Coordinates of C-alpha atoms and ligand atoms in Angstrom, one line a residue:
X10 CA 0.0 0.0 0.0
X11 CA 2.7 2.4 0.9
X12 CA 4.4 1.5 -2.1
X13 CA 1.5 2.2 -4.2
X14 CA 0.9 5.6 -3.2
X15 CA 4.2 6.4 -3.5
X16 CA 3.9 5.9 -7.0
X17 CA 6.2 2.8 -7.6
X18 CA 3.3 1.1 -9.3
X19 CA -0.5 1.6 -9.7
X20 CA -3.1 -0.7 -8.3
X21 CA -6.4 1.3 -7.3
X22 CA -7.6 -2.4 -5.7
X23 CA -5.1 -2.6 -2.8
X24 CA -6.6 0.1 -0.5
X25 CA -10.1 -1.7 -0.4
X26 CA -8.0 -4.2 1.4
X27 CA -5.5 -2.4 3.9
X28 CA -7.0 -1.7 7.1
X29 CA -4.6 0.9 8.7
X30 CA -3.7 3.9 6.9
X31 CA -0.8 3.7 4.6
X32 CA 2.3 3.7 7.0
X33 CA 5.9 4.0 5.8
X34 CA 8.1 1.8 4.7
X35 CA 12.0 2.3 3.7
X36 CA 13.2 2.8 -0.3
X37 CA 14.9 -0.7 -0.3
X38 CA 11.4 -2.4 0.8
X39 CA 9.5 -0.5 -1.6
X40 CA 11.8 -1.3 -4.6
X41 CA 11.8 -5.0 -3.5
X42 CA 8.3 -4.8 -3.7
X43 CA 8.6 -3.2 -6.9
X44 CA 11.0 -5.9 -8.5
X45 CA 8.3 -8.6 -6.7
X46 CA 5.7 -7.3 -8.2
X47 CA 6.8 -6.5 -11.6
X48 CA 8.3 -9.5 -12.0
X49 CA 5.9 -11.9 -11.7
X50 CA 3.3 -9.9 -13.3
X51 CA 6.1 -9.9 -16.3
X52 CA 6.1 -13.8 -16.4
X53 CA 2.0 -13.8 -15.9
X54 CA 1.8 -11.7 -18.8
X55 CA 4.0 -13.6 -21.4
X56 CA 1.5 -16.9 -20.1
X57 CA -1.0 -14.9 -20.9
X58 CA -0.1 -13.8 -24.0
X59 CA 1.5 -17.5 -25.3
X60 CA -2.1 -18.9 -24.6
X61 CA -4.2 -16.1 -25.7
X62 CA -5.7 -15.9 -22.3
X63 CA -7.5 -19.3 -23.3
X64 CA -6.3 -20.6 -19.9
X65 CA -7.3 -20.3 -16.4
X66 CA -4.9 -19.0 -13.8
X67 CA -4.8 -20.4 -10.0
X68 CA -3.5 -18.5 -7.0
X69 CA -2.5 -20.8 -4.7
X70 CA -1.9 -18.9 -1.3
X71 CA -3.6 -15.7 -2.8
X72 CA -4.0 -13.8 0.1
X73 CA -5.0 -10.1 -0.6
X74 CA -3.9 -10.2 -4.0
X75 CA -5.2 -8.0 -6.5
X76 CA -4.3 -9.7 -9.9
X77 CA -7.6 -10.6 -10.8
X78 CA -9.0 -6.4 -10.7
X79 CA -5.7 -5.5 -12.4
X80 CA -6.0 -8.4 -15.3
X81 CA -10.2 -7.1 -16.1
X82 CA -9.4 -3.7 -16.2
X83 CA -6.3 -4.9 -19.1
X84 CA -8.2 -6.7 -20.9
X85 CA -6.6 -9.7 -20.3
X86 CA -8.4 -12.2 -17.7
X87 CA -7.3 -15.6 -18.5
X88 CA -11.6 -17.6 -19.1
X89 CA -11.3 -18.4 -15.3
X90 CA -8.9 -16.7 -12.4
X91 CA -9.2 -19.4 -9.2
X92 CA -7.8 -18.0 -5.5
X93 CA -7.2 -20.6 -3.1
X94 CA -6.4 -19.9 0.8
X95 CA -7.4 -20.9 4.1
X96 CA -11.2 -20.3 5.2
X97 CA -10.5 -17.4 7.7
X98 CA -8.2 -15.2 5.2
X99 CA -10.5 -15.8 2.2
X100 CA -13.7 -14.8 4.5
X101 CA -12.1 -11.5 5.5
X102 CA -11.2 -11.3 1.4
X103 CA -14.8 -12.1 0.7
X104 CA -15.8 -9.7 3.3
X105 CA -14.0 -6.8 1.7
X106 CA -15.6 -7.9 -1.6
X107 CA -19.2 -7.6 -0.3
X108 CA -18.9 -3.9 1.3
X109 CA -16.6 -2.4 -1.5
X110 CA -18.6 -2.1 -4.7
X111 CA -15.5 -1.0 -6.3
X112 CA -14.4 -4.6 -5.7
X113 CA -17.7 -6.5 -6.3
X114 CA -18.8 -4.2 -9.3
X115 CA -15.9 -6.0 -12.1
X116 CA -16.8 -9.7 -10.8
X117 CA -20.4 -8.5 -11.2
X118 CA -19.8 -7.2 -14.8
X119 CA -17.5 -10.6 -16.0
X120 CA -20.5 -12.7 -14.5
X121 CA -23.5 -14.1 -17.2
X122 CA -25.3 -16.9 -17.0
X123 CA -26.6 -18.6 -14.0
X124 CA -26.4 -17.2 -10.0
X125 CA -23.3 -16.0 -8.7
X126 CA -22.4 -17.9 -5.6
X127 CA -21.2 -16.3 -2.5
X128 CA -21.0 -17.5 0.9
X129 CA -18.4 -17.0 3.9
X130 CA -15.7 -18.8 2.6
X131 CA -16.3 -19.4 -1.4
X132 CA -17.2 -17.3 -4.5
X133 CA -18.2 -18.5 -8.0
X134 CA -18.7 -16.4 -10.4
X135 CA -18.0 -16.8 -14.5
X136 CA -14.3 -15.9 -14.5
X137 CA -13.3 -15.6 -10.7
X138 CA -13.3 -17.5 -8.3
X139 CA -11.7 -18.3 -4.7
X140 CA -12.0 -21.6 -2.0
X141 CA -11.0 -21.7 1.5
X142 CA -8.9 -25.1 1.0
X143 CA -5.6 -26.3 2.5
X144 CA -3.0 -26.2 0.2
X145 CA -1.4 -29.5 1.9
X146 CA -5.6 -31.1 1.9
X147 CA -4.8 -31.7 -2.2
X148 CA -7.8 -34.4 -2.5
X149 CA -10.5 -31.9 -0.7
X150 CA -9.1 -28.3 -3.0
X151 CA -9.2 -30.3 -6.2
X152 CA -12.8 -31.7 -5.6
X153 CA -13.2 -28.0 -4.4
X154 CA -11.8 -26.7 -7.5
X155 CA -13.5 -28.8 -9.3
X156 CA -17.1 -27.6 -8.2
X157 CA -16.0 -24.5 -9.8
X158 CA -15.5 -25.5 -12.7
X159 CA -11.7 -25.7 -12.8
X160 CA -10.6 -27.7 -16.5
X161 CA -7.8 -29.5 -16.5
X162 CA -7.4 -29.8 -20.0
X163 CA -7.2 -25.8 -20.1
X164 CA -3.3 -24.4 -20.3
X165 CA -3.3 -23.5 -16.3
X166 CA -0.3 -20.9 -14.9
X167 CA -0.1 -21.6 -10.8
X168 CA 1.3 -18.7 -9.2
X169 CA 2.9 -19.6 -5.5
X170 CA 3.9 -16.0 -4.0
X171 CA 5.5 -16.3 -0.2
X172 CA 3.3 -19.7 -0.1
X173 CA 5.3 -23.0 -0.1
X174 CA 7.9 -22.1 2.5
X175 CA 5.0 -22.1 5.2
X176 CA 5.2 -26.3 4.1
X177 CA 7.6 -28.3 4.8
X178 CA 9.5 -29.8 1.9
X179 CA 7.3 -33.0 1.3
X180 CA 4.1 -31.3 0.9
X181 CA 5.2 -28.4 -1.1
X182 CA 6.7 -31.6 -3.6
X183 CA 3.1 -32.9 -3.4
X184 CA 1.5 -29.9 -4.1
X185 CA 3.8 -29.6 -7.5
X186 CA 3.3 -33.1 -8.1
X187 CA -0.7 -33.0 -8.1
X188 CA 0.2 -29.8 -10.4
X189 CA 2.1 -31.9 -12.9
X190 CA -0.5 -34.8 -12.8
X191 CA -3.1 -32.4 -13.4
X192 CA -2.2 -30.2 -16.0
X193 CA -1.0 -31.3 -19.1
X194 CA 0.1 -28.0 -20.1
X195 CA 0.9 -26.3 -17.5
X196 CA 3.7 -23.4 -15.9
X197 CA 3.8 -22.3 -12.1
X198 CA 5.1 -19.2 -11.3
X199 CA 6.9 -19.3 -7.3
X200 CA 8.4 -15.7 -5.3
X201 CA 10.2 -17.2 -2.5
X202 CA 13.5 -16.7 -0.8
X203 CA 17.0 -18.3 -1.5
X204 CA 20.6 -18.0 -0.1
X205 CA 22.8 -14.8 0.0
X206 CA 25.5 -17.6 -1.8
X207 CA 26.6 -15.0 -4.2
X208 CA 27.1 -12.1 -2.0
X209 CA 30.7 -11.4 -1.6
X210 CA 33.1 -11.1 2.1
X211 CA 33.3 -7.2 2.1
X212 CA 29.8 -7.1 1.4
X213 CA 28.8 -9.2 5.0
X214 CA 30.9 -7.0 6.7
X215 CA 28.5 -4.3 6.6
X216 CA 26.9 -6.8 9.7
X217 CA 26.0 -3.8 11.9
X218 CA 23.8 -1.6 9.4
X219 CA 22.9 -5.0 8.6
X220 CA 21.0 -6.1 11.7
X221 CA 19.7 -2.5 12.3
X222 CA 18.1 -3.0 8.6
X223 CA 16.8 -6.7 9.0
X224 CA 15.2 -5.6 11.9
X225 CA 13.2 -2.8 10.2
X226 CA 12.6 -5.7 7.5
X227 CA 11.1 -7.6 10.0
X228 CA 8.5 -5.6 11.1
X229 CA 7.6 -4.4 7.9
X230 CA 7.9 -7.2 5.0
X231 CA 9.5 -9.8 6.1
X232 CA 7.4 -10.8 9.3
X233 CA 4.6 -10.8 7.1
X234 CA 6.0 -12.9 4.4
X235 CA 8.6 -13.9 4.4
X236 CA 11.4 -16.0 5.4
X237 CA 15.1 -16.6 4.7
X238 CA 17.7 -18.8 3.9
X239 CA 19.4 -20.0 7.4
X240 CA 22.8 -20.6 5.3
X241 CA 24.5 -17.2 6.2
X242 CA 24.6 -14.1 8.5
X243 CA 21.5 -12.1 7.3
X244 CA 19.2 -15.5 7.1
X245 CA 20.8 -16.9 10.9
X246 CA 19.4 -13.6 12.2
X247 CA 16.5 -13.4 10.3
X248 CA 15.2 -17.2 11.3
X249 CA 16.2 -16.9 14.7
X250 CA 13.8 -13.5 15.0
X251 CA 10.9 -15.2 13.3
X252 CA 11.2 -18.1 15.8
X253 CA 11.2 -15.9 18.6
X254 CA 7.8 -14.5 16.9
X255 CA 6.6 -18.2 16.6
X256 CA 6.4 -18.2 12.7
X257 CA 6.9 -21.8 11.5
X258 CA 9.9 -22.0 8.8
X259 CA 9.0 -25.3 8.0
X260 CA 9.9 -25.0 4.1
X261 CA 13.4 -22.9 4.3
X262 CA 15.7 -26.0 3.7
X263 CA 13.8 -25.6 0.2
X264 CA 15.3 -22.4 -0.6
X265 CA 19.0 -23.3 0.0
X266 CA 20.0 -21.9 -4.0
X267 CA 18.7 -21.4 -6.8
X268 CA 19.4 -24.9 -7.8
X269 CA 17.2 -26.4 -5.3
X270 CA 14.5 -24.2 -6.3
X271 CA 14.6 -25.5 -9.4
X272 CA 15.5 -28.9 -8.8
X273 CA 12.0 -28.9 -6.7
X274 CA 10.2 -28.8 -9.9
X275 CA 12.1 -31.2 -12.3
X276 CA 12.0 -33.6 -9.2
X277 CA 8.1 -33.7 -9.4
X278 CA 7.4 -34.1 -12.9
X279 CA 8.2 -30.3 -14.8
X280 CA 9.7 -31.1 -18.0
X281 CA 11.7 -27.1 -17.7
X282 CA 12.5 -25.1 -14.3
X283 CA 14.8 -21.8 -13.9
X284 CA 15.1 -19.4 -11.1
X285 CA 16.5 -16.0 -10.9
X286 CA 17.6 -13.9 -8.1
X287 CA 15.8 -10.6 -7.4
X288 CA 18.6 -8.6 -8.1
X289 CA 19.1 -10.5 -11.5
X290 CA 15.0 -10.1 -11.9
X291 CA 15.5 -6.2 -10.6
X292 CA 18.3 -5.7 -13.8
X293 CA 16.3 -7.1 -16.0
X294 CA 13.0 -5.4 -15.5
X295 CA 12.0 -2.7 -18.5
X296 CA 14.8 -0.2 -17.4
X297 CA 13.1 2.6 -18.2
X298 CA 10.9 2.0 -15.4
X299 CA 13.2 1.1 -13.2
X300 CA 14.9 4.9 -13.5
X301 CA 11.7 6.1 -12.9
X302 CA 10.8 4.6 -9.7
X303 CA 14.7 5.3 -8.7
X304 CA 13.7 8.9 -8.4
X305 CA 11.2 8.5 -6.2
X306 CA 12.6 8.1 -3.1
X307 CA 16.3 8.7 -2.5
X308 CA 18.6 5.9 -1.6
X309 CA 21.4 5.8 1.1
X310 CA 22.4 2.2 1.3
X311 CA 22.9 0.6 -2.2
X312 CA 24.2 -2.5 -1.0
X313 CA 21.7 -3.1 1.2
X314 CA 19.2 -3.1 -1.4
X315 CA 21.6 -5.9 -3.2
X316 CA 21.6 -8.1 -0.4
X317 CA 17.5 -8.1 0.2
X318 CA 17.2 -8.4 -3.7
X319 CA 20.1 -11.5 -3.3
X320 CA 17.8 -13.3 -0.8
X321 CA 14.7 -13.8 -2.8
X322 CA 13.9 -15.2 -5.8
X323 CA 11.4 -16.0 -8.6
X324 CA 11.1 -19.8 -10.0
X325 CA 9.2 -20.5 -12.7
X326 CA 8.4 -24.3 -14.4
X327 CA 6.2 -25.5 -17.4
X328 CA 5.0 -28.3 -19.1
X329 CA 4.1 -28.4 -22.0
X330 CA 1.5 -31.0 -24.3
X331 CA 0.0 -28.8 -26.2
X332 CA 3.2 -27.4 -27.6
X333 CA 2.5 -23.8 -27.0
X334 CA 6.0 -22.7 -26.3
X335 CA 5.9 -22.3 -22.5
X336 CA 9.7 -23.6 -21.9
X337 CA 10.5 -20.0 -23.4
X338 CA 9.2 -17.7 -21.4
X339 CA 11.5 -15.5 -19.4
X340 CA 12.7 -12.0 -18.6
Ligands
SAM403 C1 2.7 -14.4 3.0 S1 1.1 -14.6 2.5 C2 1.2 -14.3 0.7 C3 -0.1 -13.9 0.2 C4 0.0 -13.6 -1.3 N1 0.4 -14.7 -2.1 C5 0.9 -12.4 -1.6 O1 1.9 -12.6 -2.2 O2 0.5 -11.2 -1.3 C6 1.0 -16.4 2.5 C7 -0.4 -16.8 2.2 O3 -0.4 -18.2 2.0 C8 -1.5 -18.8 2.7 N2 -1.2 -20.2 3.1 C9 -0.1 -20.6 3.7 N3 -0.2 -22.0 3.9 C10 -1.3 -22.3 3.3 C11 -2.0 -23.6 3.2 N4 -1.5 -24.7 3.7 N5 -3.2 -23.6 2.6 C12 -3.8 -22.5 2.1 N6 -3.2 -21.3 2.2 C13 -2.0 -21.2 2.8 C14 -1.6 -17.9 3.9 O4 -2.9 -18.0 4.5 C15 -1.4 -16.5 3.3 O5 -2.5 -15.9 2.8

C-alpha cells in the first residue's frame, strides 16, 4: 500500500484491502516490492499472452492479492482466475468484496449466466473464483476446484507468491506433483526466498547496518512474508527473529539456491525449471521504469538493497502438451 501511493506502481484495488492507513516503509522495501511485483506480473503476462488468455490461472496462497481487478481492467483475464487460501483469510477477502462495490462491481460485470455464488468462505462467479482449501488437503481443493468448474485440460499458470515455505518440503513436492499430474500444459510461477550464496566477504561486513536494517525488514515485510535462507549471516538472524515470533519455517531447507529451487520442480514431474535472483530479476525489468521509480525516493544504502534483492527469488516451471512454447518464457 505504501508502495502504491508512493507511486512505484498503480493498483487502485489494494486500498479496499489495507485496514490501517498507509504507514511507511524504507526505499529498499519499496523497490523489492517493486522488483516482486513487476516480475511476476512480467512472467504472468507472457503466459497470458502465449495462450491467448485461453487458460485459467490459479493463486495458490492468494491472500489479498489484486491480480484478478488488475487483469479485467487490461483486458486480459485468463476464461477463469481461481484463489485458493485458508477459510479465515478468504472470508475476510470475501468480506472486503461484499462492502466495497469497487471490488464487487468488475466480478459482477464478468459474471452471465446462472447465480453468482457467495458464501463466507467461497465465490463463483463466470471468471473468478476463490476456495478456502488447504493447500497441503490436495484431494478436498481439487474436488473443491473442481465444483468451480476448474478444466484441467485448459493451459493453467499456478502462481505460489510467499506460499510453499510455510510447508515443509514434502508437501510443497506434493502440491507440485498433483500440479504436474493435473495439467498437461501447465507453468507455475513461485516468489520465494533463496541463499545470499553469491554475496561477496566485504559485502557481509557491513553486519552492523545490517541487523539494524533486518530488523526494520522484519516488522515491515519480512514478518509478514517472508522468510530466509538460514545458510549465512543475514538469514541466521533473520530465522532466529521469526522463531522468537513463533512463525513456523517449516519449508526454508527448500530455498538453499537457486538450484534447489529448481531442482523442486524437475524432481516432481516439470519437463523445464529456472530461477533467478531478485537482483538478476530487478536488472532485467523494462529499465526505463526502473529509472523512474529510482527517483522517487532517495537511496542511502545501495548494498543493502543488493543483499535483500540477493535473498529472494522467482522460480518458474512448465509443461508443456499442447506445444505452446511455455519452456520459453523469461525475462
Ligand atoms: C505471506 S502470504 C502471501 C499472500 C499472497 N500470495 C501475496 O503474495 O500477497 C501467505 C499466504 O499463504 C497462505 N497459506 C499458507 N499456507 C497455506 C495452506 N497450507 N493452505 C492455504 N493457504 C496457505 C496464507 O494464509 C497467506 O494468505
Amino acid at each position: 500500500m505504501f508502495a502504491v501511493s508512493s507511486g512505484y506502481w498503480k493498483d487502485p484495488y489494494i486500498q479496499y484491502f489495507v485496514r490501517q492507513a498507509k504507514e511507511r516503509k524504507a526505499p529498499e522495501i519499496n523497490r523489492g516490492y517493486y522488483a516482486r511485483v513487476q516480475g511476476v506480473n512480467l512472467l504472468l503476462n507472457a503466459f497470458l499472452r502465449k495462450t491467448e488468455c485461453n487458460c485459467q490461472i490459479i493463486n495458490l496462497g492468494a491472500g489479498l492479492d489484486t491480480t484478478f481487478w488488475r487483469l479485467k481492467d487490461e483486458n486480459l483475464l485468463p476464461k477463469k482466475y481461481f484463489e485458493v487460501d485458508f477459510p479465515a483469510i478468504v472470508a475476510r477477502k470475501l468480506y472486503n468484496i461484499k462492502s466495497k462495490p469497487p471490488l464487487s462491481k468488475p466480478i459482477m460485470e464478468t459474471h452471465s449466466g446462472e447465480s453468482l455464488l457467495l458464501d463466507a468462505h467461497s465465490l463463483d462467479s463466470a471468471r473468478y473464483s476463490i476456495i478456502g482449501a488447504d493447500l497441503r488437503n490436495l484431494k478436498d481443493m481439487e474436488e473443491k476446484l473442481k465444483k468451480m468448474s476448474m478444466d484441467p485440460q485448459l493451459p493453467t499458470l499456478l502462481v505460489s507468491e510467499c506460499v510453499l515455505v510455510y510447508m515443509t518440503p514434502e508437501q510443497s513436492a506434493s502440491l507440485l506433483q498433483w500440479a504436474t499430474n493435473t495439467f498437461p500444459t501447465a507453468m507455475l510461477i513461485n516468489y520465494e526466498q533463496v541463499t545470499m550464496e553469491s554475496l561477496s566477504h566485504e559485502t557481509l561486513l557491513l553486519e552492523n547496518n545490517l541487523l539494524e536494517w533486518i530488523n526494520q525488514l522484519l516488522i515491515t515485510w519480512g514478518f509478514f512474508c517472508n522468510q530466509v535462507n538460514m545458510m549465512d549471516r543475514f538469514g541466521q538472524i533473520m530465522v532466529e527473529n521469526l522463531q522468537r515470533r513463533q512463525c513456523n519455517l517449516a519449508g526454508v531447507d527448500t530455498c538453499q539456491s537457486l538450484q534447489s529451487q529448481t531442482e523442486r520442480f524437475l524432481s516432481t514431474g516439470w519437463e523445464s525449471a529456472d530461477a533467478w535472483n531478485m537482483m538478476n530479476v530487478y536488472s532485467n525489468l523494462p529499465q526505463e521504469d526502473v529509472m523512474r521509480i529510482e527517483k522517487l525516493e532517495f537511496l542511502d544504502e545501495k548494498e543493502l538493497l543488493e543483499q535483500l534483492l540477493l535473498h529472494y527469488c522467482i522460480s518458474w516451471a512448465t509443461k508443456d502438451s499442447l506445444g505452446l512454447g511455455l519452456a520459453g518464457i523469461t525475462f
